[in-house]
């Protein structure tokens, strides 16, 4: 603070001298606003990290991926994007477990790269989560059409949007409790579906049809993309899965945003990061493997733009096995997963907007926080973007869902790119300042090589994501715009900001690893030892 008691915020480099960051909570208090409250418990963070954003990407979007890539193309696409996701999360885990502060990796970018990187990454991240909200709302209306096609989708979208808004208005604690319930339901459901899928594949269903690897043989392990013959068509079929797979995995980084409202963050965040591989291996890799075994890639119901029911592949498989009643139950659970994911979308986008304002990259009014820790203006602004889901009333919710998937997948991959670049700078800063990574609350393996792998892979997938529009007689303006607009905007925002601000990279020797650390350490404590086997099991699980 200056002698007048006014906090000079985010003036990192001045005449070659890096000025220290103020504590984020102290800054908020000095600005006249209440800080965010650390109200999320360990079980909230753990379940959010495992199942909080498992939503329509896995349950519904895999329909398009299976149709485009075939069962093996689907599995390979998800497996490769899963390795990228893991690389991003362990990179993010090191940073956010060391400094679990409001704004998460958006604030980290300000400290370890430059203010323009934080500006670009923040707005890209906000854009990604803001558009995911109407995507999930559109998907929810698609799922409900399984039962009723006579009611206009606008009615269902309105109901879902109201529920999501109400959950978020009660603050982080209410959101955490709802997500604990919803995520638990999703984890139980996907686990049950995988077990049921194995039983059905082995002939244990009512029709006693032993499927085995039948659909890997006919219609085949790969599709021929756009009827292109040979290995070229099969390669393109696999590559077409990558963007949709990215959409399914996006959201694991929500742990970083939630860190600013987590209790005991330096212990709970590392626990959550270490569980990421469970989500990747069990739910995603296991789930898409079962889908590829049970549903042929040429099933007409997989086409979300044309199928009236637009059912999940899981529902298609259960119905084909002759199990009555269960498809409706599963569809209902998938509907709650869309609700849950939409709630996470609103939570994350509002906290991203709050983080932008906190770092001086958005209007300061967005830092306004209620007495119970709700950034209510940021939440209200993001609620308005949920109205984009009504585009599906005219164009068809399945088609609109596809548009939003493309746009949010690319912007999400660019966020992963921004996170890993920030980590590489963080890693270099620790080396330059002689800091031992072994002292971090969480230390990721094979670094910085995995961060480099995720950085390069994210850019490559983005660059080739819209390849289909360049094939002969395949030009699609909507496809080109939704694939490449976020990819093009990212560098434009960054270089325009650098030109306007005159910013430059922060020297590794001058990076600030200390500001805000006192508040984080004060919020950390040793958990009491378990008193019995029940508490030991709960501690292991959560």
Short mmCIF file of C-alpha atoms in Angstrom, two decimals:
data_model
loop_
_atom_site.label_atom_id
_atom_site.label_comp_id
_atom_site.label_asym_id
_atom_site.label_seq_id
_atom_site.Cartn_x
_atom_site.Cartn_y
_atom_site.Cartn_z
CA UNK A 1 0.00 0.00 0.00
CA UNK A 2 1.01 3.56 -0.52
CA UNK A 3 1.29 6.09 2.31
CA UNK A 4 -2.29 7.19 1.63
CA UNK A 5 -3.48 3.64 2.25
CA UNK A 6 -4.50 3.11 -1.37
CA UNK A 7 -3.50 -0.15 -2.99
CA UNK A 8 -1.69 0.03 -6.31
CA UNK A 9 -2.79 -3.13 -8.03
CA UNK A 10 -1.11 -5.12 -10.81
CA UNK A 11 1.62 -2.62 -11.67
CA UNK A 12 4.15 -5.39 -12.14
CA UNK A 13 6.82 -3.80 -14.30
CA UNK A 14 7.74 -0.14 -14.01
CA UNK A 15 11.03 1.23 -15.31
CA UNK A 16 12.42 -2.28 -15.28
CA UNK A 17 11.44 -2.89 -11.65
CA UNK A 18 8.81 -5.46 -10.78
CA UNK A 19 6.57 -4.23 -7.99
CA UNK A 20 5.07 -6.83 -5.63
CA UNK A 21 1.51 -8.05 -5.93
CA UNK A 22 -0.85 -7.26 -3.12
CA UNK A 23 -2.67 -10.07 -1.41
CA UNK A 24 -5.78 -10.70 -3.50
CA UNK A 25 -8.10 -10.71 -0.52
CA UNK A 26 -6.54 -7.51 0.79
CA UNK A 27 -7.08 -5.89 -2.57
CA UNK A 28 -10.76 -6.77 -2.61
CA UNK A 29 -11.21 -5.42 0.89
CA UNK A 30 -9.40 -2.21 -0.02
CA UNK A 31 -11.69 -1.76 -3.01
CA UNK A 32 -14.71 -1.70 -0.72
CA UNK A 33 -16.02 -5.16 -1.65
CA UNK A 34 -16.33 -8.29 0.46
CA UNK A 35 -13.96 -11.15 -0.47
CA UNK A 36 -14.99 -14.57 -1.67
CA UNK A 37 -15.61 -17.01 1.20
CA UNK A 38 -13.80 -20.31 1.57
CA UNK A 39 -16.89 -22.46 2.05
CA UNK A 40 -16.26 -25.51 -0.16
CA UNK A 41 -15.31 -28.60 1.82
CA UNK A 42 -12.97 -31.39 0.82
CA UNK A 43 -15.82 -33.63 -0.33
CA UNK A 44 -17.16 -30.82 -2.55
CA UNK A 45 -13.80 -30.29 -4.26
CA UNK A 46 -13.15 -34.03 -4.55
CA UNK A 47 -16.48 -34.83 -6.18
CA UNK A 48 -16.38 -31.77 -8.44
CA UNK A 49 -12.96 -32.84 -9.69
CA UNK A 50 -14.09 -36.42 -10.32
CA UNK A 51 -17.58 -35.96 -11.73
CA UNK A 52 -18.61 -32.32 -11.58
CA UNK A 53 -18.37 -31.62 -15.29
CA UNK A 54 -19.18 -35.08 -16.61
CA UNK A 55 -22.11 -34.07 -18.73
CA UNK A 56 -23.52 -34.18 -22.20
CA UNK A 57 -20.07 -34.38 -23.81
CA UNK A 58 -19.75 -37.97 -22.58
CA UNK A 59 -23.40 -38.97 -22.38
CA UNK A 60 -24.68 -37.34 -25.57
CA UNK A 61 -21.79 -35.94 -27.64
CA UNK A 62 -20.22 -39.39 -28.01
CA UNK A 63 -23.07 -40.18 -30.41
CA UNK A 64 -21.57 -37.86 -33.02
CA UNK A 65 -18.05 -39.11 -32.29
CA UNK A 66 -19.04 -42.75 -32.76
CA UNK A 67 -20.85 -41.95 -35.99
CA UNK A 68 -17.88 -40.00 -37.35
CA UNK A 69 -14.96 -42.13 -36.16
CA UNK A 70 -16.21 -45.64 -35.54
CA UNK A 71 -15.54 -47.55 -32.27
CA UNK A 72 -11.74 -47.60 -32.53
CA UNK A 73 -11.57 -44.03 -33.82
CA UNK A 74 -13.73 -43.02 -30.86
CA UNK A 75 -11.52 -44.84 -28.36
CA UNK A 76 -8.24 -43.54 -29.80
CA UNK A 77 -9.54 -39.97 -29.95
CA UNK A 78 -10.62 -40.00 -26.31
CA UNK A 79 -7.44 -41.76 -25.19
CA UNK A 80 -5.17 -39.18 -26.82
CA UNK A 81 -7.14 -36.17 -25.60
CA UNK A 82 -7.18 -37.85 -22.17
CA UNK A 83 -3.37 -37.79 -22.07
CA UNK A 84 -3.42 -34.10 -22.99
CA UNK A 85 -5.99 -33.42 -20.26
CA UNK A 86 -3.84 -35.23 -17.68
CA UNK A 87 -0.78 -33.23 -18.72
CA UNK A 88 -2.70 -29.97 -18.34
CA UNK A 89 -4.07 -30.92 -14.94
CA UNK A 90 -0.78 -31.88 -13.33
CA UNK A 91 0.72 -28.64 -14.67
CA UNK A 92 -2.17 -26.64 -13.27
CA UNK A 93 -2.07 -28.68 -10.06
CA UNK A 94 1.45 -27.55 -9.21
CA UNK A 95 0.56 -23.89 -9.58
CA UNK A 96 -2.85 -23.81 -7.97
CA UNK A 97 -1.94 -26.03 -5.00
CA UNK A 98 0.97 -23.69 -4.25
CA UNK A 99 -1.15 -20.53 -4.66
CA UNK A 100 -4.89 -21.35 -4.49
CA UNK A 101 -6.02 -17.75 -4.90
CA UNK A 102 -9.08 -16.09 -6.51
CA UNK A 103 -8.84 -16.11 -10.29
CA UNK A 104 -6.83 -19.35 -10.34
CA UNK A 105 -4.71 -19.70 -13.46
CA UNK A 106 -5.96 -16.33 -14.75
CA UNK A 107 -4.16 -14.61 -11.87
CA UNK A 108 -1.17 -16.93 -12.34
CA UNK A 109 -0.86 -15.79 -15.95
CA UNK A 110 -0.61 -12.21 -14.68
CA UNK A 111 2.26 -13.14 -12.39
CA UNK A 112 4.30 -15.56 -14.47
CA UNK A 113 3.81 -14.45 -18.09
CA UNK A 114 2.50 -10.91 -18.50
CA UNK A 115 -0.68 -8.89 -18.07
CA UNK A 116 -1.65 -9.33 -21.73
CA UNK A 117 -1.47 -13.12 -21.39
CA UNK A 118 -3.77 -12.95 -18.38
CA UNK A 119 -6.12 -10.67 -20.31
CA UNK A 120 -6.26 -13.02 -23.31
CA UNK A 121 -6.43 -16.26 -21.35
CA UNK A 122 -9.09 -14.80 -19.06
CA UNK A 123 -11.43 -13.62 -21.79
CA UNK A 124 -10.92 -16.81 -23.80
CA UNK A 125 -11.66 -18.90 -20.72
CA UNK A 126 -14.74 -16.85 -19.90
CA UNK A 127 -15.94 -17.15 -23.50
CA UNK A 128 -15.48 -20.93 -23.39
CA UNK A 129 -17.52 -21.43 -20.24
CA UNK A 130 -20.10 -18.85 -21.18
CA UNK A 131 -20.93 -20.70 -24.41
CA UNK A 132 -20.89 -24.09 -22.69
CA UNK A 133 -23.92 -23.00 -20.63
CA UNK A 134 -26.30 -22.72 -23.63
CA UNK A 135 -24.70 -25.88 -25.07
CA UNK A 136 -25.71 -27.86 -21.99
CA UNK A 137 -29.17 -26.28 -21.95
CA UNK A 138 -29.65 -27.20 -25.61
CA UNK A 139 -28.52 -30.76 -24.87
CA UNK A 140 -30.95 -31.02 -21.96
CA UNK A 141 -33.86 -30.10 -24.22
CA UNK A 142 -32.63 -32.72 -26.72
CA UNK A 143 -32.65 -35.37 -23.99
CA UNK A 144 -36.15 -34.51 -22.82
CA UNK A 145 -37.44 -34.99 -26.37
CA UNK A 146 -36.98 -38.69 -25.69
CA UNK A 147 -40.27 -38.56 -23.79
CA UNK A 148 -42.12 -35.61 -25.28
CA UNK A 149 -41.68 -34.01 -28.69
CA UNK A 150 -44.87 -31.92 -28.61
CA UNK A 151 -43.74 -29.26 -26.13
CA UNK A 152 -41.63 -26.46 -27.56
CA UNK A 153 -37.95 -26.67 -26.52
CA UNK A 154 -38.17 -23.09 -25.22
CA UNK A 155 -40.28 -24.32 -22.29
CA UNK A 156 -37.67 -26.85 -21.17
CA UNK A 157 -34.79 -24.43 -21.70
CA UNK A 158 -36.56 -21.87 -19.50
CA UNK A 159 -37.12 -24.37 -16.70
CA UNK A 160 -33.53 -25.62 -16.77
CA UNK A 161 -32.11 -22.09 -16.85
CA UNK A 162 -34.15 -21.04 -13.82
CA UNK A 163 -32.95 -24.05 -11.82
CA UNK A 164 -29.31 -23.33 -12.70
CA UNK A 165 -29.63 -19.66 -11.76
CA UNK A 166 -31.28 -20.43 -8.41
CA UNK A 167 -28.50 -22.89 -7.47
CA UNK A 168 -25.81 -20.31 -8.22
CA UNK A 169 -27.55 -17.45 -6.43
CA UNK A 170 -27.10 -19.20 -3.09
CA UNK A 171 -23.30 -19.04 -3.41
CA UNK A 172 -20.38 -21.46 -3.46
CA UNK A 173 -21.55 -23.55 -0.50
CA UNK A 174 -24.94 -24.27 -2.10
CA UNK A 175 -23.28 -24.93 -5.45
CA UNK A 176 -20.84 -27.30 -3.77
CA UNK A 177 -23.62 -29.23 -2.03
CA UNK A 178 -25.69 -29.52 -5.22
CA UNK A 179 -22.65 -30.62 -7.21
CA UNK A 180 -21.78 -33.18 -4.57
CA UNK A 181 -25.22 -34.75 -5.00
CA UNK A 182 -25.34 -34.41 -8.80
CA UNK A 183 -21.74 -35.56 -9.31
CA UNK A 184 -22.26 -38.53 -6.99
CA UNK A 185 -25.32 -39.49 -9.03
CA UNK A 186 -23.33 -39.21 -12.27
CA UNK A 187 -20.42 -41.24 -10.92
CA UNK A 188 -22.77 -44.00 -9.72
CA UNK A 189 -24.63 -43.92 -13.05
CA UNK A 190 -21.60 -44.09 -15.34
CA UNK A 191 -20.09 -46.85 -13.19
CA UNK A 192 -23.36 -48.78 -13.36
CA UNK A 193 -23.60 -48.24 -17.12
CA UNK A 194 -20.11 -49.59 -17.68
CA UNK A 195 -20.91 -52.70 -15.64
CA UNK A 196 -24.26 -53.10 -17.41
CA UNK A 197 -22.54 -52.61 -20.77
CA UNK A 198 -20.11 -55.44 -20.04
CA UNK A 199 -23.04 -57.70 -19.09
CA UNK A 200 -24.98 -56.80 -22.26
CA UNK A 201 -21.91 -57.29 -24.45
CA UNK A 202 -21.44 -60.78 -23.04
CA UNK A 203 -25.06 -61.72 -23.71
CA UNK A 204 -26.53 -61.13 -20.29
CA UNK A 205 -29.42 -58.95 -21.51
CA UNK A 206 -33.06 -60.03 -22.01
CA UNK A 207 -32.37 -60.85 -25.68
CA UNK A 208 -29.26 -62.93 -24.73
CA UNK A 209 -27.43 -61.53 -27.73
CA UNK A 210 -23.68 -61.97 -27.23
CA UNK A 211 -22.30 -58.95 -29.10
CA UNK A 212 -18.59 -59.21 -28.32
CA UNK A 213 -16.62 -57.22 -30.90
CA UNK A 214 -19.24 -57.65 -33.61
CA UNK A 215 -19.51 -53.95 -34.42
CA UNK A 216 -15.72 -53.63 -34.61
CA UNK A 217 -15.95 -56.03 -37.56
CA UNK A 218 -19.17 -54.79 -39.14
CA UNK A 219 -19.58 -51.89 -39.91
CA UNK A 220 -15.89 -51.81 -38.88
CA UNK A 221 -13.41 -50.28 -36.40
CA UNK A 222 -13.21 -47.00 -38.32
CA UNK A 223 -15.62 -45.20 -40.60
CA UNK A 224 -14.53 -43.80 -43.96
CA UNK A 225 -14.82 -40.07 -43.39
CA UNK A 226 -16.97 -38.42 -46.06
CA UNK A 227 -16.76 -41.72 -48.02
CA UNK A 228 -13.03 -41.19 -48.62
CA UNK A 229 -11.54 -44.59 -49.32
CA UNK A 230 -8.51 -46.23 -47.72
CA UNK A 231 -6.30 -45.22 -44.84
CA UNK A 232 -6.80 -41.52 -45.55
CA UNK A 233 -10.52 -41.80 -44.88
CA UNK A 234 -9.93 -43.78 -41.68
CA UNK A 235 -7.33 -41.29 -40.46
CA UNK A 236 -9.70 -38.38 -41.02
CA UNK A 237 -12.47 -40.30 -39.23
CA UNK A 238 -10.25 -40.60 -36.16
CA UNK A 239 -9.20 -36.96 -36.34
CA UNK A 240 -12.85 -35.86 -36.53
CA UNK A 241 -13.33 -37.29 -33.03
CA UNK A 242 -10.67 -35.08 -31.44
CA UNK A 243 -12.69 -31.86 -31.17
CA UNK A 244 -15.70 -33.60 -29.63
CA UNK A 245 -13.42 -35.49 -27.26
CA UNK A 246 -11.92 -32.18 -26.13
CA UNK A 247 -15.43 -30.89 -25.35
CA UNK A 248 -16.04 -33.93 -23.15
CA UNK A 249 -12.82 -33.45 -21.17
CA UNK A 250 -13.00 -29.68 -20.77
CA UNK A 251 -13.84 -28.60 -17.25
CA UNK A 252 -11.31 -30.51 -15.18
CA UNK A 253 -9.61 -27.16 -14.60
CA UNK A 254 -12.66 -25.97 -12.65
CA UNK A 255 -10.69 -27.04 -9.56
CA UNK A 256 -8.37 -24.07 -10.13
CA UNK A 257 -11.27 -21.60 -10.19
CA UNK A 258 -12.88 -23.22 -7.13
CA UNK A 259 -9.57 -23.05 -5.23
CA UNK A 260 -10.29 -19.46 -4.19
CA UNK A 261 -13.40 -20.66 -2.33
CA UNK A 262 -12.06 -23.97 -0.99
CA UNK A 263 -11.40 -24.76 2.65
CA UNK A 264 -7.92 -26.00 3.52
CA UNK A 265 -6.85 -25.47 -0.13
CA UNK A 266 -3.21 -26.57 0.07
CA UNK A 267 -4.31 -30.03 1.17
CA UNK A 268 -7.64 -30.46 -0.58
CA UNK A 269 -6.58 -29.24 -4.04
CA UNK A 270 -3.66 -31.71 -4.40
CA UNK A 271 -6.00 -34.55 -3.37
CA UNK A 272 -8.43 -33.51 -6.11
CA UNK A 273 -5.69 -33.22 -8.75
CA UNK A 274 -4.42 -36.73 -7.98
CA UNK A 275 -7.89 -38.15 -8.74
CA UNK A 276 -8.03 -36.81 -12.29
CA UNK A 277 -6.67 -40.04 -13.75
CA UNK A 278 -9.65 -41.92 -12.24
CA UNK A 279 -12.04 -39.75 -14.20
CA UNK A 280 -10.03 -40.14 -17.41
CA UNK A 281 -9.48 -43.89 -17.26
CA UNK A 282 -12.67 -45.17 -15.65
CA UNK A 283 -15.36 -42.84 -16.86
CA UNK A 284 -14.14 -41.62 -20.25
CA UNK A 285 -11.96 -44.42 -21.60
CA UNK A 286 -14.14 -47.08 -20.01
CA UNK A 287 -17.34 -45.36 -21.14
CA UNK A 288 -16.40 -44.89 -24.79
CA UNK A 289 -15.06 -48.46 -24.98
CA UNK A 290 -18.45 -49.80 -23.89
CA UNK A 291 -20.29 -47.47 -26.28
CA UNK A 292 -18.18 -48.72 -29.19
CA UNK A 293 -18.96 -52.33 -28.30
CA UNK A 294 -22.73 -51.93 -27.91
CA UNK A 295 -23.77 -49.51 -30.66
CA UNK A 296 -22.88 -49.77 -34.38
CA UNK A 297 -21.46 -46.58 -35.86
CA UNK A 298 -24.13 -46.61 -38.61
CA UNK A 299 -27.07 -46.52 -36.19
CA UNK A 300 -29.34 -43.68 -37.47
CA UNK A 301 -30.19 -42.45 -33.96
CA UNK A 302 -26.57 -41.31 -33.52
CA UNK A 303 -27.21 -38.36 -35.85
CA UNK A 304 -28.14 -35.55 -33.45
CA UNK A 305 -29.11 -33.15 -36.25
CA UNK A 306 -31.69 -35.51 -37.76
CA UNK A 307 -32.82 -38.00 -35.11
CA UNK A 308 -35.99 -36.79 -33.41
CA UNK A 309 -35.22 -38.64 -30.20
CA UNK A 310 -31.50 -37.74 -30.30
CA UNK A 311 -30.83 -40.35 -27.65
CA UNK A 312 -27.63 -41.06 -25.78
CA UNK A 313 -25.63 -44.08 -27.06
CA UNK A 314 -26.16 -45.67 -23.64
CA UNK A 315 -29.93 -45.35 -24.04
CA UNK A 316 -29.76 -46.72 -27.59
CA UNK A 317 -27.83 -49.76 -26.38
CA UNK A 318 -30.14 -50.50 -23.45
CA UNK A 319 -33.23 -50.16 -25.61
CA UNK A 320 -31.73 -52.44 -28.28
CA UNK A 321 -31.03 -55.07 -25.60
CA UNK A 322 -34.75 -55.21 -24.83
CA UNK A 323 -34.64 -53.75 -21.32
CA UNK A 324 -37.91 -51.93 -20.73
CA UNK A 325 -38.18 -48.94 -18.42
CA UNK A 326 -34.44 -48.57 -17.80
CA UNK A 327 -33.82 -46.28 -20.81
CA UNK A 328 -36.18 -43.71 -19.29
CA UNK A 329 -34.39 -43.93 -15.94
CA UNK A 330 -30.99 -43.49 -17.60
CA UNK A 331 -32.27 -40.61 -19.72
CA UNK A 332 -33.53 -38.94 -16.54
CA UNK A 333 -30.08 -39.26 -14.96
CA UNK A 334 -28.48 -37.86 -18.11
CA UNK A 335 -30.89 -34.95 -17.85
CA UNK A 336 -29.73 -34.21 -14.30
CA UNK A 337 -26.14 -34.40 -15.55
CA UNK A 338 -26.93 -31.68 -18.08
CA UNK A 339 -28.40 -29.62 -15.24
CA UNK A 340 -25.30 -30.23 -13.16
CA UNK A 341 -22.89 -29.35 -15.97
CA UNK A 342 -24.88 -26.19 -16.76
CA UNK A 343 -24.66 -25.19 -13.10
CA UNK A 344 -20.88 -25.69 -13.22
CA UNK A 345 -20.75 -23.62 -16.40
CA UNK A 346 -22.46 -20.66 -14.74
CA UNK A 347 -20.33 -20.98 -11.61
CA UNK A 348 -17.05 -21.12 -13.53
CA UNK A 349 -17.87 -18.39 -16.06
CA UNK A 350 -18.95 -16.01 -13.29
CA UNK A 351 -15.76 -16.68 -11.28
CA UNK A 352 -13.69 -16.24 -14.43
CA UNK A 353 -15.34 -12.87 -15.00
CA UNK A 354 -14.73 -11.99 -11.35
CA UNK A 355 -11.07 -12.99 -11.79
CA UNK A 356 -10.78 -10.82 -14.88
CA UNK A 357 -12.10 -7.84 -12.95
CA UNK A 358 -9.85 -8.65 -10.01
CA UNK A 359 -6.81 -8.50 -12.30
CA UNK A 360 -7.93 -5.22 -13.88
CA UNK A 361 -8.99 -6.82 -17.19
CA UNK A 362 -12.73 -6.21 -16.83
CA UNK A 363 -14.87 -3.44 -15.31
CA UNK A 364 -14.18 -3.11 -11.58
CA UNK A 365 -17.89 -3.29 -10.77
CA UNK A 366 -17.73 -7.03 -11.47
CA UNK A 367 -15.71 -7.53 -8.27
CA UNK A 368 -18.82 -6.71 -6.21
CA UNK A 369 -19.43 -9.53 -3.72
CA UNK A 370 -22.41 -10.05 -1.41
CA UNK A 371 -22.11 -10.58 2.33
CA UNK A 372 -22.36 -14.36 1.80
CA UNK A 373 -19.52 -14.40 -0.76
CA UNK A 374 -21.45 -14.27 -4.06
CA UNK A 375 -20.02 -12.17 -6.94
CA UNK A 376 -23.59 -11.29 -7.85
CA UNK A 377 -22.96 -8.89 -10.73
CA UNK A 378 -20.64 -11.37 -12.46
CA UNK A 379 -23.27 -14.09 -11.99
CA UNK A 380 -26.04 -11.85 -13.37
CA UNK A 381 -24.02 -10.96 -16.48
CA UNK A 382 -23.33 -14.61 -17.28
CA UNK A 383 -26.97 -15.59 -16.74
CA UNK A 384 -27.86 -13.46 -19.75
CA UNK A 385 -25.74 -15.61 -22.06
CA UNK A 386 -27.82 -18.65 -21.18
CA UNK A 387 -30.47 -17.10 -23.41
CA UNK A 388 -28.39 -18.18 -26.44
CA UNK A 389 -29.85 -21.65 -25.93
CA UNK A 390 -33.10 -20.34 -27.43
CA UNK A 391 -31.36 -20.41 -30.83
CA UNK A 392 -32.27 -24.09 -30.85
CA UNK A 393 -35.99 -23.32 -30.90
CA UNK A 394 -35.78 -22.47 -34.60
CA UNK A 395 -32.64 -24.26 -35.79
CA UNK A 396 -33.06 -27.42 -33.71
CA UNK A 397 -31.41 -27.99 -30.34
CA UNK A 398 -29.29 -30.88 -31.65
CA UNK A 399 -27.84 -28.74 -34.42
CA UNK A 400 -27.22 -25.78 -32.09
CA UNK A 401 -25.57 -28.14 -29.60
CA UNK A 402 -23.11 -29.11 -32.37
CA UNK A 403 -22.28 -25.46 -33.07
CA UNK A 404 -21.58 -24.74 -29.42
CA UNK A 405 -19.48 -27.91 -29.11
CA UNK A 406 -17.15 -26.70 -31.88
CA UNK A 407 -16.83 -23.19 -30.47
CA UNK A 408 -16.27 -24.22 -26.86
CA UNK A 409 -13.93 -27.10 -27.75
CA UNK A 410 -11.51 -24.83 -29.60
CA UNK A 411 -11.61 -22.06 -27.00
CA UNK A 412 -11.19 -24.71 -24.30
CA UNK A 413 -8.15 -26.14 -26.04
CA UNK A 414 -6.72 -22.63 -26.31
CA UNK A 415 -7.28 -22.30 -22.56
CA UNK A 416 -5.29 -25.51 -22.06
CA UNK A 417 -2.58 -24.02 -24.27
CA UNK A 418 -2.60 -20.85 -22.15
CA UNK A 419 -2.45 -22.82 -18.89
CA UNK A 420 0.52 -24.94 -19.94
CA UNK A 421 2.43 -21.91 -21.27
CA UNK A 422 1.82 -20.26 -17.87
CA UNK A 423 3.13 -23.39 -16.16
CA UNK A 424 6.28 -23.44 -18.29
CA UNK A 425 6.96 -19.88 -17.16
CA UNK A 426 6.17 -20.88 -13.55
CA UNK A 427 8.64 -23.76 -13.87
CA UNK A 428 11.33 -21.49 -15.27
CA UNK A 429 10.71 -18.92 -12.53
CA UNK A 430 11.16 -21.55 -9.83
CA UNK A 431 14.44 -22.60 -11.40
CA UNK A 432 15.67 -19.01 -11.69
CA UNK A 433 14.83 -18.25 -8.05
CA UNK A 434 16.30 -21.49 -6.71
CA UNK A 435 12.99 -22.89 -5.45
CA UNK A 436 12.81 -26.63 -4.85
CA UNK A 437 9.80 -28.28 -6.53
CA UNK A 438 9.95 -31.03 -3.92
CA UNK A 439 8.61 -28.51 -1.39
CA UNK A 440 5.41 -27.93 -3.40
CA UNK A 441 2.13 -29.31 -2.01
CA UNK A 442 1.78 -31.15 -5.33
CA UNK A 443 4.59 -32.09 -7.71
CA UNK A 444 3.65 -33.41 -11.13
CA UNK A 445 5.68 -36.17 -12.82
CA UNK A 446 7.71 -35.82 -16.04
CA UNK A 447 7.76 -32.05 -16.01
CA UNK A 448 8.25 -29.88 -17.99
CA UNK A 449 7.94 -32.47 -20.80
CA UNK A 450 4.23 -33.17 -20.28
CA UNK A 451 3.53 -29.43 -20.27
CA UNK A 452 5.32 -29.09 -23.61
CA UNK A 453 3.37 -32.06 -24.96
CA UNK A 454 0.04 -30.48 -23.97
CA UNK A 455 1.08 -27.07 -25.33
CA UNK A 456 1.98 -28.39 -28.78
CA UNK A 457 -0.88 -30.90 -29.00
CA UNK A 458 -3.54 -28.31 -28.16
CA UNK A 459 -2.40 -26.01 -30.94
CA UNK A 460 -2.17 -28.83 -33.51
CA UNK A 461 -5.72 -30.04 -32.76
CA UNK A 462 -7.07 -26.49 -33.01
CA UNK A 463 -5.28 -25.80 -36.29
CA UNK A 464 -6.69 -28.89 -38.00
CA UNK A 465 -10.07 -28.95 -36.24
CA UNK A 466 -12.05 -27.58 -39.18
CA UNK A 467 -10.39 -29.68 -41.88
CA UNK A 468 -13.73 -31.04 -43.11
CA UNK A 469 -14.84 -27.71 -44.60
CA UNK A 470 -11.79 -27.73 -46.93
CA UNK A 471 -12.65 -31.06 -48.52
CA UNK A 472 -14.05 -31.02 -52.04
CA UNK A 473 -17.67 -29.78 -52.18
CA UNK A 474 -17.83 -29.68 -48.36
CA UNK A 475 -17.60 -25.96 -47.58
CA UNK A 476 -19.72 -25.00 -44.57
CA UNK A 477 -19.58 -21.39 -43.41
CA UNK A 478 -21.05 -22.17 -39.98
CA UNK A 479 -18.53 -24.99 -39.51
CA UNK A 480 -15.61 -22.77 -40.51
CA UNK A 481 -16.64 -19.92 -38.20
CA UNK A 482 -17.36 -22.09 -35.16
CA UNK A 483 -14.05 -23.95 -35.51
CA UNK A 484 -11.69 -21.11 -36.32
CA UNK A 485 -13.15 -17.97 -34.74
CA UNK A 486 -11.85 -18.78 -31.21
CA UNK A 487 -8.51 -19.92 -32.65
CA UNK A 488 -8.02 -16.65 -34.53
CA UNK A 489 -9.30 -14.40 -31.73
CA UNK A 490 -6.72 -15.63 -29.19
CA UNK A 491 -3.58 -14.20 -30.88
CA UNK A 492 -5.48 -11.08 -31.97
CA UNK A 493 -6.46 -10.34 -28.37
CA UNK A 494 -2.97 -11.01 -27.09
CA UNK A 495 -0.99 -8.89 -29.54
CA UNK A 496 -3.56 -6.09 -29.49
CA UNK A 497 -3.31 -6.02 -25.69
CA UNK A 498 0.49 -6.00 -25.79
CA UNK A 499 0.45 -3.14 -28.27
CA UNK A 500 -2.07 -1.15 -26.21
CA UNK A 501 -0.48 -1.81 -22.81
CA UNK A 502 3.13 -1.93 -23.88
CA UNK A 503 3.54 -5.01 -21.69
CA UNK A 504 6.40 -7.49 -21.89
CA UNK A 505 7.26 -10.87 -20.45
CA UNK A 506 8.13 -10.87 -16.77
CA UNK A 507 11.71 -11.95 -16.14
CA UNK A 508 11.89 -15.30 -14.30
CA UNK A 509 14.02 -13.69 -11.59
CA UNK A 510 11.30 -11.09 -10.97
CA UNK A 511 8.25 -13.39 -10.80
CA UNK A 512 6.21 -13.03 -7.61
CA UNK A 513 5.77 -16.31 -5.74
CA UNK A 514 5.00 -14.74 -2.35
CA UNK A 515 2.02 -12.37 -2.48
CA UNK A 516 -1.14 -14.02 -1.20
CA UNK A 517 0.85 -16.91 0.26
CA UNK A 518 0.27 -15.80 3.85
CA UNK A 519 -3.51 -15.92 3.45
CA UNK A 520 -3.30 -19.36 1.83
CA UNK A 521 -1.07 -20.76 4.60
CA UNK A 522 -3.38 -19.30 7.22
CA UNK A 523 -6.32 -21.11 5.61
CA UNK A 524 -4.48 -24.45 5.66
CA UNK A 525 -4.52 -26.89 8.56
CA UNK A 526 -3.97 -30.56 9.35
CA UNK A 527 -7.08 -32.67 9.12
CA UNK A 528 -7.96 -34.50 12.35
CA UNK A 529 -7.07 -38.21 12.25
CA UNK A 530 -9.93 -40.64 11.53
CA UNK A 531 -11.56 -42.11 14.63
CA UNK A 532 -12.85 -45.33 13.05
CA UNK A 533 -12.88 -47.37 9.82
CA UNK A 534 -15.86 -45.43 8.47
CA UNK A 535 -13.97 -42.14 8.70
CA UNK A 536 -10.85 -43.77 7.23
CA UNK A 537 -12.83 -45.03 4.23
CA UNK A 538 -14.52 -41.64 3.79
CA UNK A 539 -11.16 -39.90 3.97
CA UNK A 540 -9.76 -42.22 1.29
CA UNK A 541 -12.83 -41.82 -0.93
CA UNK A 542 -13.13 -38.05 -0.58
#
